[in-house]
Amino acid sequence: MLFTSISFLYYFLPIVLIIYFIMPNKYRNFILFISSMFFYFYGEPKYIILMLLEIFIAYIGAIIIDKTKNKTIFIFTILIHVLLLCFFKYTDFLITNINSIFKTNINLLRISLPIGISFYTFQIISYVVDVYRGKVSVQKSFIRLATYVSLFPQLIAGPIVRYETIEEELKTRSHNFENFAEGARRFTIGLAKKVLIANILGELCTNFDSSSKSIIFYWLFSISYMLQIYFDFSAYSDMAIGLGRIFGFHFLENFNYPYISKSITEFWRRWHISLSSWFKDYVYIPLGGNRVGKIKLLRNILIVWLLTGFWHGASWNFIVWGLMFGIILIIEKLWFNKYLEKLPNILKRIYVLFIVMISFIIFRADNLSEAFKIINGLFGFNKDVFINEITIYNLKNYFVVILIAILAATPILKNLIIKLKKNKKANYLINLLEPFYIVFLLIIVTAYLIDNSYNPFLYFRF
């Protein structure tokens, strides 16, 4: 069930909200758990048992680990979850490569990927690790732990919520009009970003395969996809954070205007923050972080980014994508930063945007040869014409939404509103008009959803 579906917006969510808020506090985690189970069952019925099994293993394992501090049980518990993720996500990739290397003919298992398994597995692992480290208290209520892992606002595509972030809120949390209003506002803005920007840019990107190619169209496609994936994923995070707030949870931010970054290092502090911080705390630092010699530092960075790429998907393009960022981060860290700092800010940002654009071409492609063909097309190496009628048509049709997307990908509008709110009259007017603005956005989004069938979520495949 998509957040951007009529069934979610006008059936599932209102029913859950009504039941949730009429029930006493002590039953609200149970209501969220049952709602989350239904939400997951609606989209992936055959794998609901798998998720419940993983929650149960984490629940029992963490209790035993807390009592015994037994390292073997800790490793065994973590290993079960890692192996289950690898089995469902990477088995066919492994078989394909074995067949290719050794010229064998092993049949693929063709296992369908459980939705959200990469996200909820990482949440489970962080919980078990933090219990072992003594960073959080073990959760002795199965319903509370199951609510944390399966919480439908962020179950399918994150952000990756650490148990420590909502540990206290699972026991007791505040429900008031301020939280509800802020959550509804954040959810609606995310919904609009997804439907009115990401989806429209996605329509342009899907036209790429069937359009007559030109050099300008390669650039138009690449820039549009870079914007689409940002608005697609950040919109889902906005909606998840907003829904969490409605139910009394405060999830951490997952994006912070990454396209204004002046280095790739800064970009990854602003993009998919929950994932990069997860790898930092549970892989990079345990390996020694940057407190080791230069050779081990290089090893640690490459391991983290190899795993980051592999986490995104069972394909060589994801591995290359991850290693590409690892190598660039090494270059920046060891050699390039001292030169990068001397450049004007505009050149730093162009450098980041170009690298990120190339990286997302690799990220999107079905294989590396397709990615290199698109990259070659950017520079005219495919011998395409510079521009053609189809490109001009697409430029005319999508110019306004691309312009809006570029503006919305910066904090310009946010900073302007903050500045205006410092004036009492402007602040009063903004607060007065905001509910009408939110309702208007919801009406426009609803009309678009009824009228259009193109409505994917890019990160659902992870």
PDB file of N, CA and C in Angstrom, residues 71-164:
ATOM      1  N   LYS A  71      28.805 -13.448  24.058  1.00  0.00           N
ATOM      2  CA  LYS A  71      29.186 -12.958  22.733  1.00  0.00           C
ATOM      3  C   LYS A  71      28.751 -13.911  21.628  1.00  0.00           C
ATOM      4  N   THR A  72      28.788 -15.200  21.901  1.00  0.00           N
ATOM      5  CA  THR A  72      28.402 -16.203  20.898  1.00  0.00           C
ATOM      6  C   THR A  72      26.925 -16.065  20.524  1.00  0.00           C
ATOM      7  N   ILE A  73      26.088 -15.897  21.536  1.00  0.00           N
ATOM      8  CA  ILE A  73      24.654 -15.730  21.274  1.00  0.00           C
ATOM      9  C   ILE A  73      24.411 -14.433  20.524  1.00  0.00           C
ATOM     10  N   PHE A  74      25.148 -13.394  20.898  1.00  0.00           N
ATOM     11  CA  PHE A  74      25.034 -12.107  20.207  1.00  0.00           C
ATOM     12  C   PHE A  74      25.372 -12.257  18.719  1.00  0.00           C
ATOM     13  N   ILE A  75      26.513 -12.881  18.433  1.00  0.00           N
ATOM     14  CA  ILE A  75      26.936 -13.067  17.037  1.00  0.00           C
ATOM     15  C   ILE A  75      25.933 -13.939  16.292  1.00  0.00           C
ATOM     16  N   PHE A  76      25.462 -14.994  16.946  1.00  0.00           N
ATOM     17  CA  PHE A  76      24.507 -15.915  16.316  1.00  0.00           C
ATOM     18  C   PHE A  76      23.199 -15.188  15.976  1.00  0.00           C
ATOM     19  N   THR A  77      22.722 -14.336  16.892  1.00  0.00           N
ATOM     20  CA  THR A  77      21.478 -13.587  16.651  1.00  0.00           C
ATOM     21  C   THR A  77      21.633 -12.640  15.468  1.00  0.00           C
ATOM     22  N   ILE A  78      22.751 -11.912  15.437  1.00  0.00           N
ATOM     23  CA  ILE A  78      23.018 -10.994  14.325  1.00  0.00           C
ATOM     24  C   ILE A  78      23.148 -11.769  13.013  1.00  0.00           C
ATOM     25  N   LEU A  79      23.838 -12.892  13.085  1.00  0.00           N
ATOM     26  CA  LEU A  79      24.098 -13.696  11.888  1.00  0.00           C
ATOM     27  C   LEU A  79      22.805 -14.209  11.264  1.00  0.00           C
ATOM     28  N   ILE A  80      21.847 -14.588  12.085  1.00  0.00           N
ATOM     29  CA  ILE A  80      20.560 -15.061  11.555  1.00  0.00           C
ATOM     30  C   ILE A  80      19.912 -13.987  10.684  1.00  0.00           C
ATOM     31  N   HIS A  81      19.877 -12.766  11.192  1.00  0.00           N
ATOM     32  CA  HIS A  81      19.236 -11.675  10.451  1.00  0.00           C
ATOM     33  C   HIS A  81      20.011 -11.306   9.192  1.00  0.00           C
ATOM     34  N   VAL A  82      21.330 -11.315   9.280  1.00  0.00           N
ATOM     35  CA  VAL A  82      22.157 -11.012   8.106  1.00  0.00           C
ATOM     36  C   VAL A  82      21.968 -12.086   7.037  1.00  0.00           C
ATOM     37  N   LEU A  83      21.955 -13.347   7.460  1.00  0.00           N
ATOM     38  CA  LEU A  83      21.802 -14.450   6.502  1.00  0.00           C
ATOM     39  C   LEU A  83      20.430 -14.448   5.844  1.00  0.00           C
ATOM     40  N   LEU A  84      19.392 -14.131   6.601  1.00  0.00           N
ATOM     41  CA  LEU A  84      18.053 -14.046   6.017  1.00  0.00           C
ATOM     42  C   LEU A  84      17.989 -12.932   4.976  1.00  0.00           C
ATOM     43  N   LEU A  85      18.595 -11.776   5.288  1.00  0.00           N
ATOM     44  CA  LEU A  85      18.652 -10.679   4.320  1.00  0.00           C
ATOM     45  C   LEU A  85      19.406 -11.115   3.072  1.00  0.00           C
ATOM     46  N   CYS A  86      20.563 -11.750   3.275  1.00  0.00           N
ATOM     47  CA  CYS A  86      21.380 -12.191   2.132  1.00  0.00           C
ATOM     48  C   CYS A  86      20.663 -13.240   1.297  1.00  0.00           C
ATOM     49  N   PHE A  87      19.965 -14.169   1.964  1.00  0.00           N
ATOM     50  CA  PHE A  87      19.268 -15.229   1.229  1.00  0.00           C
ATOM     51  C   PHE A  87      18.215 -14.653   0.302  1.00  0.00           C
ATOM     52  N   PHE A  88      17.376 -13.780   0.826  1.00  0.00           N
ATOM     53  CA  PHE A  88      16.278 -13.241   0.020  1.00  0.00           C
ATOM     54  C   PHE A  88      16.747 -12.214  -1.003  1.00  0.00           C
ATOM     55  N   LYS A  89      17.816 -11.513  -0.694  1.00  0.00           N
ATOM     56  CA  LYS A  89      18.214 -10.395  -1.545  1.00  0.00           C
ATOM     57  C   LYS A  89      19.326 -10.729  -2.525  1.00  0.00           C
ATOM     58  N   TYR A  90      20.223 -11.661  -2.159  1.00  0.00           N
ATOM     59  CA  TYR A  90      21.446 -11.819  -2.945  1.00  0.00           C
ATOM     60  C   TYR A  90      21.675 -13.218  -3.512  1.00  0.00           C
ATOM     61  N   THR A  91      20.791 -14.171  -3.224  1.00  0.00           N
ATOM     62  CA  THR A  91      21.023 -15.550  -3.680  1.00  0.00           C
ATOM     63  C   THR A  91      21.113 -15.643  -5.197  1.00  0.00           C
ATOM     64  N   ASP A  92      20.151 -15.066  -5.896  1.00  0.00           N
ATOM     65  CA  ASP A  92      20.162 -15.148  -7.365  1.00  0.00           C
ATOM     66  C   ASP A  92      21.345 -14.388  -7.965  1.00  0.00           C
ATOM     67  N   PHE A  93      21.740 -13.306  -7.334  1.00  0.00           N
ATOM     68  CA  PHE A  93      22.927 -12.564  -7.784  1.00  0.00           C
ATOM     69  C   PHE A  93      24.169 -13.448  -7.682  1.00  0.00           C
ATOM     70  N   LEU A  94      24.284 -14.181  -6.568  1.00  0.00           N
ATOM     71  CA  LEU A  94      25.419 -15.081  -6.371  1.00  0.00           C
ATOM     72  C   LEU A  94      25.402 -16.211  -7.399  1.00  0.00           C
ATOM     73  N   ILE A  95      24.226 -16.814  -7.605  1.00  0.00           N
ATOM     74  CA  ILE A  95      24.114 -17.913  -8.573  1.00  0.00           C
ATOM     75  C   ILE A  95      24.455 -17.427  -9.980  1.00  0.00           C
ATOM     76  N   THR A  96      23.954 -16.253 -10.352  1.00  0.00           N
ATOM     77  CA  THR A  96      24.228 -15.692 -11.683  1.00  0.00           C
ATOM     78  C   THR A  96      25.717 -15.520 -11.912  1.00  0.00           C
ATOM     79  N   ASN A  97      26.427 -15.034 -10.911  1.00  0.00           N
ATOM     80  CA  ASN A  97      27.865 -14.810 -11.048  1.00  0.00           C
ATOM     81  C   ASN A  97      28.651 -16.119 -11.045  1.00  0.00           C
ATOM     82  N   ILE A  98      28.182 -17.109 -10.273  1.00  0.00           N
ATOM     83  CA  ILE A  98      28.821 -18.430 -10.296  1.00  0.00           C
ATOM     84  C   ILE A  98      28.662 -19.053 -11.681  1.00  0.00           C
ATOM     85  N   ASN A  99      27.445 -18.962 -12.236  1.00  0.00           N
ATOM     86  CA  ASN A  99      27.202 -19.486 -13.589  1.00  0.00           C
ATOM     87  C   ASN A  99      28.080 -18.787 -14.622  1.00  0.00           C
ATOM     88  N   SER A 100      28.249 -17.488 -14.460  1.00  0.00           N
ATOM     89  CA  SER A 100      29.042 -16.713 -15.416  1.00  0.00           C
ATOM     90  C   SER A 100      30.526 -17.051 -15.327  1.00  0.00           C
ATOM     91  N   ILE A 101      31.032 -17.197 -14.105  1.00  0.00           N
ATOM     92  CA  ILE A 101      32.473 -17.435 -13.912  1.00  0.00           C
ATOM     93  C   ILE A 101      32.858 -18.872 -14.235  1.00  0.00           C
ATOM     94  N   PHE A 102      32.068 -19.821 -13.731  1.00  0.00           N
ATOM     95  CA  PHE A 102      32.438 -21.239 -13.857  1.00  0.00           C
ATOM     96  C   PHE A 102      31.685 -21.960 -14.976  1.00  0.00           C
ATOM     97  N   LYS A 103      30.913 -21.202 -15.755  1.00  0.00           N
ATOM     98  CA  LYS A 103      30.180 -21.770 -16.895  1.00  0.00           C
ATOM     99  C   LYS A 103      29.242 -22.902 -16.474  1.00  0.00           C
ATOM    100  N   THR A 104      28.656 -22.748 -15.292  1.00  0.00           N
ATOM    101  CA  THR A 104      27.703 -23.735 -14.796  1.00  0.00           C
ATOM    102  C   THR A 104      26.287 -23.333 -15.231  1.00  0.00           C
ATOM    103  N   ASN A 105      25.325 -24.149 -14.886  1.00  0.00           N
ATOM    104  CA  ASN A 105      23.946 -23.873 -15.279  1.00  0.00           C
ATOM    105  C   ASN A 105      22.999 -24.089 -14.097  1.00  0.00           C
ATOM    106  N   ILE A 106      23.357 -23.507 -12.956  1.00  0.00           N
ATOM    107  CA  ILE A 106      22.533 -23.627 -11.755  1.00  0.00           C
ATOM    108  C   ILE A 106      21.270 -22.787 -11.938  1.00  0.00           C
ATOM    109  N   ASN A 107      20.144 -23.377 -11.653  1.00  0.00           N
ATOM    110  CA  ASN A 107      18.874 -22.662 -11.807  1.00  0.00           C
ATOM    111  C   ASN A 107      18.732 -21.563 -10.755  1.00  0.00           C
ATOM    112  N   LEU A 108      18.222 -20.413 -11.187  1.00  0.00           N
ATOM    113  CA  LEU A 108      17.961 -19.322 -10.256  1.00  0.00           C
ATOM    114  C   LEU A 108      16.754 -19.672  -9.391  1.00  0.00           C
ATOM    115  N   LEU A 109      16.775 -19.240  -8.137  1.00  0.00           N
ATOM    116  CA  LEU A 109      15.651 -19.508  -7.242  1.00  0.00           C
ATOM    117  C   LEU A 109      14.484 -18.561  -7.506  1.00  0.00           C
ATOM    118  N   ARG A 110      14.796 -17.403  -8.087  1.00  0.00           N
ATOM    119  CA  ARG A 110      13.789 -16.378  -8.396  1.00  0.00           C
ATOM    120  C   ARG A 110      12.922 -16.051  -7.182  1.00  0.00           C
ATOM    121  N   ILE A 111      13.610 -15.764  -6.097  1.00  0.00           N
ATOM    122  CA  ILE A 111      12.919 -15.405  -4.856  1.00  0.00           C
ATOM    123  C   ILE A 111      12.518 -13.941  -4.932  1.00  0.00           C
ATOM    124  N   SER A 112      11.258 -13.658  -4.676  1.00  0.00           N
ATOM    125  CA  SER A 112      10.836 -12.255  -4.652  1.00  0.00           C
ATOM    126  C   SER A 112      11.342 -11.589  -3.374  1.00  0.00           C
ATOM    127  N   LEU A 113      11.747 -10.338  -3.499  1.00  0.00           N
ATOM    128  CA  LEU A 113      12.338  -9.613  -2.381  1.00  0.00           C
ATOM    129  C   LEU A 113      11.254  -9.115  -1.437  1.00  0.00           C
ATOM    130  N   PRO A 114      11.313  -9.504  -0.152  1.00  0.00           N
ATOM    131  CA  PRO A 114      10.334  -8.961   0.811  1.00  0.00           C
ATOM    132  C   PRO A 114      10.452  -7.444   0.897  1.00  0.00           C
ATOM    133  N   ILE A 115       9.345  -6.750   0.789  1.00  0.00           N
ATOM    134  CA  ILE A 115       9.346  -5.286   0.816  1.00  0.00           C
ATOM    135  C   ILE A 115       9.905  -4.790   2.148  1.00  0.00           C
ATOM    136  N   GLY A 116      10.837  -3.848   2.061  1.00  0.00           N
ATOM    137  CA  GLY A 116      11.362  -3.196   3.262  1.00  0.00           C
ATOM    138  C   GLY A 116      12.325  -4.015   4.087  1.00  0.00           C
ATOM    139  N   ILE A 117      12.746  -5.208   3.610  1.00  0.00           N
ATOM    140  CA  ILE A 117      13.589  -6.077   4.423  1.00  0.00           C
ATOM    141  C   ILE A 117      14.934  -5.431   4.757  1.00  0.00           C
ATOM    142  N   SER A 118      15.479  -4.630   3.837  1.00  0.00           N
ATOM    143  CA  SER A 118      16.754  -3.970   4.105  1.00  0.00           C
ATOM    144  C   SER A 118      16.630  -2.975   5.249  1.00  0.00           C
ATOM    145  N   PHE A 119      15.486  -2.299   5.323  1.00  0.00           N
ATOM    146  CA  PHE A 119      15.281  -1.298   6.366  1.00  0.00           C
ATOM    147  C   PHE A 119      15.007  -1.946   7.713  1.00  0.00           C
ATOM    148  N   TYR A 120      14.038  -2.879   7.769  1.00  0.00           N
ATOM    149  CA  TYR A 120      13.705  -3.421   9.085  1.00  0.00           C
ATOM    150  C   TYR A 120      14.790  -4.345   9.624  1.00  0.00           C
ATOM    151  N   THR A 121      15.579  -4.978   8.743  1.00  0.00           N
ATOM    152  CA  THR A 121      16.705  -5.789   9.212  1.00  0.00           C
ATOM    153  C   THR A 121      17.748  -4.914   9.903  1.00  0.00           C
ATOM    154  N   PHE A 122      18.040  -3.754   9.308  1.00  0.00           N
ATOM    155  CA  PHE A 122      19.022  -2.840   9.916  1.00  0.00           C
ATOM    156  C   PHE A 122      18.500  -2.292  11.249  1.00  0.00           C
ATOM    157  N   GLN A 123      17.195  -2.066  11.358  1.00  0.00           N
ATOM    158  CA  GLN A 123      16.648  -1.613  12.635  1.00  0.00           C
ATOM    159  C   GLN A 123      16.796  -2.699  13.701  1.00  0.00           C
ATOM    160  N   ILE A 124      16.525  -3.934  13.325  1.00  0.00           N
ATOM    161  CA  ILE A 124      16.669  -5.051  14.265  1.00  0.00           C
ATOM    162  C   ILE A 124      18.123  -5.191  14.703  1.00  0.00           C
ATOM    163  N   ILE A 125      19.053  -5.130  13.744  1.00  0.00           N
ATOM    164  CA  ILE A 125      20.473  -5.272  14.065  1.00  0.00           C
ATOM    165  C   ILE A 125      20.927  -4.170  15.018  1.00  0.00           C
ATOM    166  N   SER A 126      20.513  -2.930  14.743  1.00  0.00           N
ATOM    167  CA  SER A 126      20.919  -1.817  15.617  1.00  0.00           C
ATOM    168  C   SER A 126      20.391  -2.023  17.034  1.00  0.00           C
ATOM    169  N   TYR A 127      19.177  -2.540  17.149  1.00  0.00           N
ATOM    170  CA  TYR A 127      18.600  -2.801  18.474  1.00  0.00           C
ATOM    171  C   TYR A 127      19.400  -3.860  19.230  1.00  0.00           C
ATOM    172  N   VAL A 128      19.676  -4.984  18.580  1.00  0.00           N
ATOM    173  CA  VAL A 128      20.410  -6.079  19.233  1.00  0.00           C
ATOM    174  C   VAL A 128      21.820  -5.622  19.615  1.00  0.00           C
ATOM    175  N   VAL A 129      22.489  -4.910  18.708  1.00  0.00           N
ATOM    176  CA  VAL A 129      23.847  -4.420  18.994  1.00  0.00           C
ATOM    177  C   VAL A 129      23.828  -3.455  20.172  1.00  0.00           C
ATOM    178  N   ASP A 130      22.854  -2.544  20.208  1.00  0.00           N
ATOM    179  CA  ASP A 130      22.792  -1.557  21.288  1.00  0.00           C
ATOM    180  C   ASP A 130      22.459  -2.204  22.631  1.00  0.00           C
ATOM    181  N   VAL A 131      21.664  -3.265  22.619  1.00  0.00           N
ATOM    182  CA  VAL A 131      21.413  -4.013  23.860  1.00  0.00           C
ATOM    183  C   VAL A 131      22.702  -4.665  24.333  1.00  0.00           C
ATOM    184  N   TYR A 132      23.450  -5.270  23.423  1.00  0.00           N
ATOM    185  CA  TYR A 132      24.724  -5.922  23.771  1.00  0.00           C
ATOM    186  C   TYR A 132      25.728  -4.911  24.332  1.00  0.00           C
ATOM    187  N   ARG A 133      25.747  -3.724  23.736  1.00  0.00           N
ATOM    188  CA  ARG A 133      26.670  -2.677  24.207  1.00  0.00           C
ATOM    189  C   ARG A 133      26.189  -2.028  25.499  1.00  0.00           C
ATOM    190  N   GLY A 134      24.952  -2.278  25.900  1.00  0.00           N
ATOM    191  CA  GLY A 134      24.397  -1.636  27.084  1.00  0.00           C
ATOM    192  C   GLY A 134      23.945  -0.216  26.827  1.00  0.00           C
ATOM    193  N   LYS A 135      23.771   0.111  25.566  1.00  0.00           N
ATOM    194  CA  LYS A 135      23.377   1.469  25.188  1.00  0.00           C
ATOM    195  C   LYS A 135      21.894   1.705  25.391  1.00  0.00           C
ATOM    196  N   VAL A 136      21.082   0.654  25.247  1.00  0.00           N
ATOM    197  CA  VAL A 136      19.644   0.749  25.472  1.00  0.00           C
ATOM    198  C   VAL A 136      19.212  -0.393  26.383  1.00  0.00           C
ATOM    199  N   SER A 137      18.080  -0.212  27.027  1.00  0.00           N
ATOM    200  CA  SER A 137      17.519  -1.283  27.862  1.00  0.00           C
ATOM    201  C   SER A 137      16.818  -2.303  26.983  1.00  0.00           C
ATOM    202  N   VAL A 138      16.920  -3.563  27.378  1.00  0.00           N
ATOM    203  CA  VAL A 138      16.246  -4.597  26.606  1.00  0.00           C
ATOM    204  C   VAL A 138      14.736  -4.398  26.701  1.00  0.00           C
ATOM    205  N   GLN A 139      14.041  -4.627  25.593  1.00  0.00           N
ATOM    206  CA  GLN A 139      12.585  -4.472  25.563  1.00  0.00           C
ATOM    207  C   GLN A 139      11.939  -5.813  25.906  1.00  0.00           C
ATOM    208  N   LYS A 140      11.251  -5.848  27.045  1.00  0.00           N
ATOM    209  CA  LYS A 140      10.642  -7.096  27.494  1.00  0.00           C
ATOM    210  C   LYS A 140       9.193  -7.262  27.030  1.00  0.00           C
ATOM    211  N   SER A 141       8.670  -6.232  26.402  1.00  0.00           N
ATOM    212  CA  SER A 141       7.327  -6.333  25.824  1.00  0.00           C
ATOM    213  C   SER A 141       7.462  -6.653  24.335  1.00  0.00           C
ATOM    214  N   PHE A 142       6.951  -7.807  23.942  1.00  0.00           N
ATOM    215  CA  PHE A 142       7.027  -8.189  22.528  1.00  0.00           C
ATOM    216  C   PHE A 142       6.264  -7.197  21.658  1.00  0.00           C
ATOM    217  N   ILE A 143       5.122  -6.712  22.120  1.00  0.00           N
ATOM    218  CA  ILE A 143       4.304  -5.784  21.334  1.00  0.00           C
ATOM    219  C   ILE A 143       5.063  -4.486  21.083  1.00  0.00           C
ATOM    220  N   ARG A 144       5.747  -3.983  22.090  1.00  0.00           N
ATOM    221  CA  ARG A 144       6.509  -2.744  21.911  1.00  0.00           C
ATOM    222  C   ARG A 144       7.632  -2.920  20.897  1.00  0.00           C
ATOM    223  N   LEU A 145       8.359  -4.029  21.013  1.00  0.00           N
ATOM    224  CA  LEU A 145       9.442  -4.273  20.061  1.00  0.00           C
ATOM    225  C   LEU A 145       8.883  -4.475  18.653  1.00  0.00           C
ATOM    226  N   ALA A 146       7.806  -5.237  18.562  1.00  0.00           N
ATOM    227  CA  ALA A 146       7.181  -5.479  17.251  1.00  0.00           C
ATOM    228  C   ALA A 146       6.639  -4.179  16.657  1.00  0.00           C
ATOM    229  N   THR A 147       6.129  -3.300  17.498  1.00  0.00           N
ATOM    230  CA  THR A 147       5.652  -1.996  17.024  1.00  0.00           C
ATOM    231  C   THR A 147       6.812  -1.190  16.464  1.00  0.00           C
ATOM    232  N   TYR A 148       7.937  -1.206  17.182  1.00  0.00           N
ATOM    233  CA  TYR A 148       9.133  -0.479  16.718  1.00  0.00           C
ATOM    234  C   TYR A 148       9.589  -0.978  15.346  1.00  0.00           C
ATOM    235  N   VAL A 149       9.700  -2.280  15.178  1.00  0.00           N
ATOM    236  CA  VAL A 149      10.224  -2.848  13.933  1.00  0.00           C
ATOM    237  C   VAL A 149       9.235  -2.674  12.781  1.00  0.00           C
ATOM    238  N   SER A 150       7.962  -2.865  13.055  1.00  0.00           N
ATOM    239  CA  SER A 150       6.962  -2.920  11.974  1.00  0.00           C
ATOM    240  C   SER A 150       6.214  -1.614  11.755  1.00  0.00           C
ATOM    241  N   LEU A 151       6.535  -0.574  12.495  1.00  0.00           N
ATOM    242  CA  LEU A 151       5.788   0.684  12.455  1.00  0.00           C
ATOM    243  C   LEU A 151       5.565   1.150  11.016  1.00  0.00           C
ATOM    244  N   PHE A 152       4.311   1.161  10.579  1.00  0.00           N
ATOM    245  CA  PHE A 152       4.025   1.350   9.153  1.00  0.00           C
ATOM    246  C   PHE A 152       4.480   2.680   8.560  1.00  0.00           C
ATOM    247  N   PRO A 153       4.564   3.780   9.330  1.00  0.00           N
ATOM    248  CA  PRO A 153       5.046   5.016   8.693  1.00  0.00           C
ATOM    249  C   PRO A 153       6.425   4.897   8.063  1.00  0.00           C
ATOM    250  N   GLN A 154       7.309   4.078   8.655  1.00  0.00           N
ATOM    251  CA  GLN A 154       8.663   3.972   8.093  1.00  0.00           C
ATOM    252  C   GLN A 154       9.083   2.542   7.771  1.00  0.00           C
ATOM    253  N   LEU A 155       8.130   1.641   7.740  1.00  0.00           N
ATOM    254  CA  LEU A 155       8.430   0.226   7.524  1.00  0.00           C
ATOM    255  C   LEU A 155       8.986  -0.062   6.132  1.00  0.00           C
ATOM    256  N   ILE A 156       8.401   0.540   5.109  1.00  0.00           N
ATOM    257  CA  ILE A 156       8.679   0.132   3.739  1.00  0.00           C
ATOM    258  C   ILE A 156       9.956   0.740   3.169  1.00  0.00           C
ATOM    259  N   ALA A 157      10.192   2.018   3.447  1.00  0.00           N
ATOM    260  CA  ALA A 157      11.352   2.685   2.842  1.00  0.00           C
ATOM    261  C   ALA A 157      12.022   3.672   3.792  1.00  0.00           C
ATOM    262  N   GLY A 158      12.004   3.338   5.078  1.00  0.00           N
ATOM    263  CA  GLY A 158      12.728   4.140   6.042  1.00  0.00           C
ATOM    264  C   GLY A 158      12.031   5.448   6.378  1.00  0.00           C
ATOM    265  N   PRO A 159      12.755   6.356   7.057  1.00  0.00           N
ATOM    266  CA  PRO A 159      14.165   6.256   7.419  1.00  0.00           C
ATOM    267  C   PRO A 159      14.433   5.127   8.412  1.00  0.00           C
ATOM    268  N   ILE A 160      15.706   4.735   8.506  1.00  0.00           N
ATOM    269  CA  ILE A 160      16.102   3.707   9.466  1.00  0.00           C
ATOM    270  C   ILE A 160      16.067   4.348  10.847  1.00  0.00           C
ATOM    271  N   VAL A 161      15.081   3.955  11.648  1.00  0.00           N
ATOM    272  CA  VAL A 161      14.898   4.551  12.976  1.00  0.00           C
ATOM    273  C   VAL A 161      15.616   3.697  14.012  1.00  0.00           C
ATOM    274  N   ARG A 162      16.536   4.293  14.749  1.00  0.00           N
ATOM    275  CA  ARG A 162      17.224   3.574  15.829  1.00  0.00           C
ATOM    276  C   ARG A 162      16.262   3.367  16.992  1.00  0.00           C
ATOM    277  N   TYR A 163      16.412   2.251  17.663  1.00  0.00           N
ATOM    278  CA  TYR A 163      15.566   1.966  18.821  1.00  0.00           C
ATOM    279  C   TYR A 163      15.740   3.043  19.891  1.00  0.00           C
ATOM    280  N   GLU A 164      16.982   3.509  20.078  1.00  0.00           N
ATOM    281  CA  GLU A 164      17.250   4.514  21.109  1.00  0.00           C
ATOM    282  C   GLU A 164      16.477   5.813  20.848  1.00  0.00           C
TER     283      GLU A 164
END
